[in-house]
Tab-separated table of C-alpha atoms in Angstrom:
chain	number	residue	atom	x	y	z
E	1	MET	CA	-9.280	16.317	-78.121
E	2	GLY	CA	-10.371	16.488	-81.745
E	3	LEU	CA	-12.348	19.712	-82.058
E	4	VAL	CA	-12.568	22.468	-84.622
E	5	ILE	CA	-13.486	25.641	-82.706
E	6	SER	CA	-14.133	29.286	-83.497
E	7	ALA	CA	-14.549	32.508	-81.548
E	8	GLU	CA	-17.712	34.500	-82.175
E	9	GLU	CA	-17.898	37.780	-80.261
E	10	GLY	CA	-15.693	36.345	-77.515
E	11	ILE	CA	-17.672	33.110	-77.245
E	12	ILE	CA	-15.892	29.836	-78.039
E	13	LYS	CA	-18.050	27.545	-80.177
E	14	VAL	CA	-17.523	24.054	-81.524
E	15	VAL	CA	-17.554	24.140	-85.323
E	16	SER	CA	-17.329	20.356	-85.456
E	17	PRO	CA	-15.927	17.424	-83.536
E	18	ILE	CA	-13.521	15.353	-85.620
E	19	ASP	CA	-14.734	11.796	-86.247
E	20	ASP	CA	-13.308	9.032	-84.048
E	21	THR	CA	-11.643	11.377	-81.521
E	22	PRO	CA	-12.223	11.818	-77.778
E	23	ALA	CA	-14.502	14.785	-78.529
E	24	SER	CA	-16.776	12.796	-80.828
E	25	HIS	CA	-16.822	9.856	-78.397
E	26	ALA	CA	-17.835	12.249	-75.573
E	27	GLY	CA	-20.881	13.397	-77.556
E	28	ILE	CA	-19.694	16.950	-78.195
E	29	LYS	CA	-21.681	18.445	-81.080
E	30	ALA	CA	-21.301	21.264	-83.581
E	31	GLY	CA	-22.756	24.446	-82.118
E	32	ASP	CA	-21.912	23.616	-78.493
E	33	THR	CA	-20.460	26.566	-76.580
E	34	ILE	CA	-17.380	25.895	-74.448
E	35	LEU	CA	-17.771	27.772	-71.156
E	36	ALA	CA	-14.762	26.396	-69.238
E	37	ILE	CA	-11.802	24.038	-69.555
E	38	ASP	CA	-10.870	22.086	-66.416
E	39	GLY	CA	-13.065	24.456	-64.412
E	40	ARG	CA	-11.326	27.562	-65.730
E	41	GLY	CA	-13.684	30.065	-67.397
E	42	LEU	CA	-12.814	31.268	-70.877
E	43	GLN	CA	-14.044	34.844	-70.687
E	44	GLY	CA	-11.406	37.143	-72.177
E	45	GLN	CA	-9.302	34.277	-73.583
E	46	THR	CA	-8.144	34.416	-77.191
E	47	LEU	CA	-8.875	31.584	-79.607
E	48	ASP	CA	-5.144	30.740	-79.683
E	49	LYS	CA	-5.032	30.498	-75.870
E	50	VAL	CA	-8.102	28.253	-75.798
E	51	GLN	CA	-6.566	25.997	-78.445
E	52	ASP	CA	-3.404	25.753	-76.328
E	53	MET	CA	-5.517	24.817	-73.287
E	54	LEU	CA	-7.141	21.989	-75.277
E	55	ARG	CA	-3.857	20.493	-76.461
E	56	GLY	CA	-1.959	17.823	-74.600
E	57	ALA	CA	-0.315	14.469	-74.850
E	58	ALA	CA	-2.439	11.565	-76.058
E	59	GLY	CA	-4.518	10.190	-73.196
E	60	THR	CA	-4.503	13.458	-71.220
E	61	LYS	CA	-7.916	14.127	-69.647
E	62	VAL	CA	-9.508	17.516	-70.239
E	63	GLY	CA	-12.813	18.475	-68.647
E	64	LEU	CA	-15.088	20.803	-70.587
E	65	THR	CA	-18.114	22.726	-69.387
E	66	LEU	CA	-20.457	23.084	-72.344
E	67	LEU	CA	-23.760	24.725	-73.179
E	68	ARG	CA	-25.915	23.321	-75.968
E	69	ALA	CA	-28.511	25.374	-77.854
E	70	GLY	CA	-31.983	24.692	-76.504
E	71	ASN	CA	-30.678	23.747	-73.039
E	72	GLN	CA	-30.719	26.139	-70.124
E	73	LYS	CA	-28.165	24.239	-68.053
E	74	SER	CA	-24.518	23.623	-68.833
E	75	PHE	CA	-23.054	20.130	-68.680
E	76	GLU	CA	-19.654	18.549	-68.145
E	77	SER	CA	-17.749	16.445	-70.655
E	78	GLY	CA	-14.501	14.629	-70.097
């Protein structure tokens, strides 16, 4: 996927997308909050578990539900 993420008070945030990866091509930005992966909410998940959920073989599709600062509605990526 190509993301650096962190957990802040149980909230998973994008620190930065890595250049020239699926995440950067999908328009994911630093500061975005990841709400769900493939429709599965992340509440109560550890950072390690979330990282495992984001990993997969090259070409594997992963759908993210994101919230961007300044927006009131979440959006889908992937």
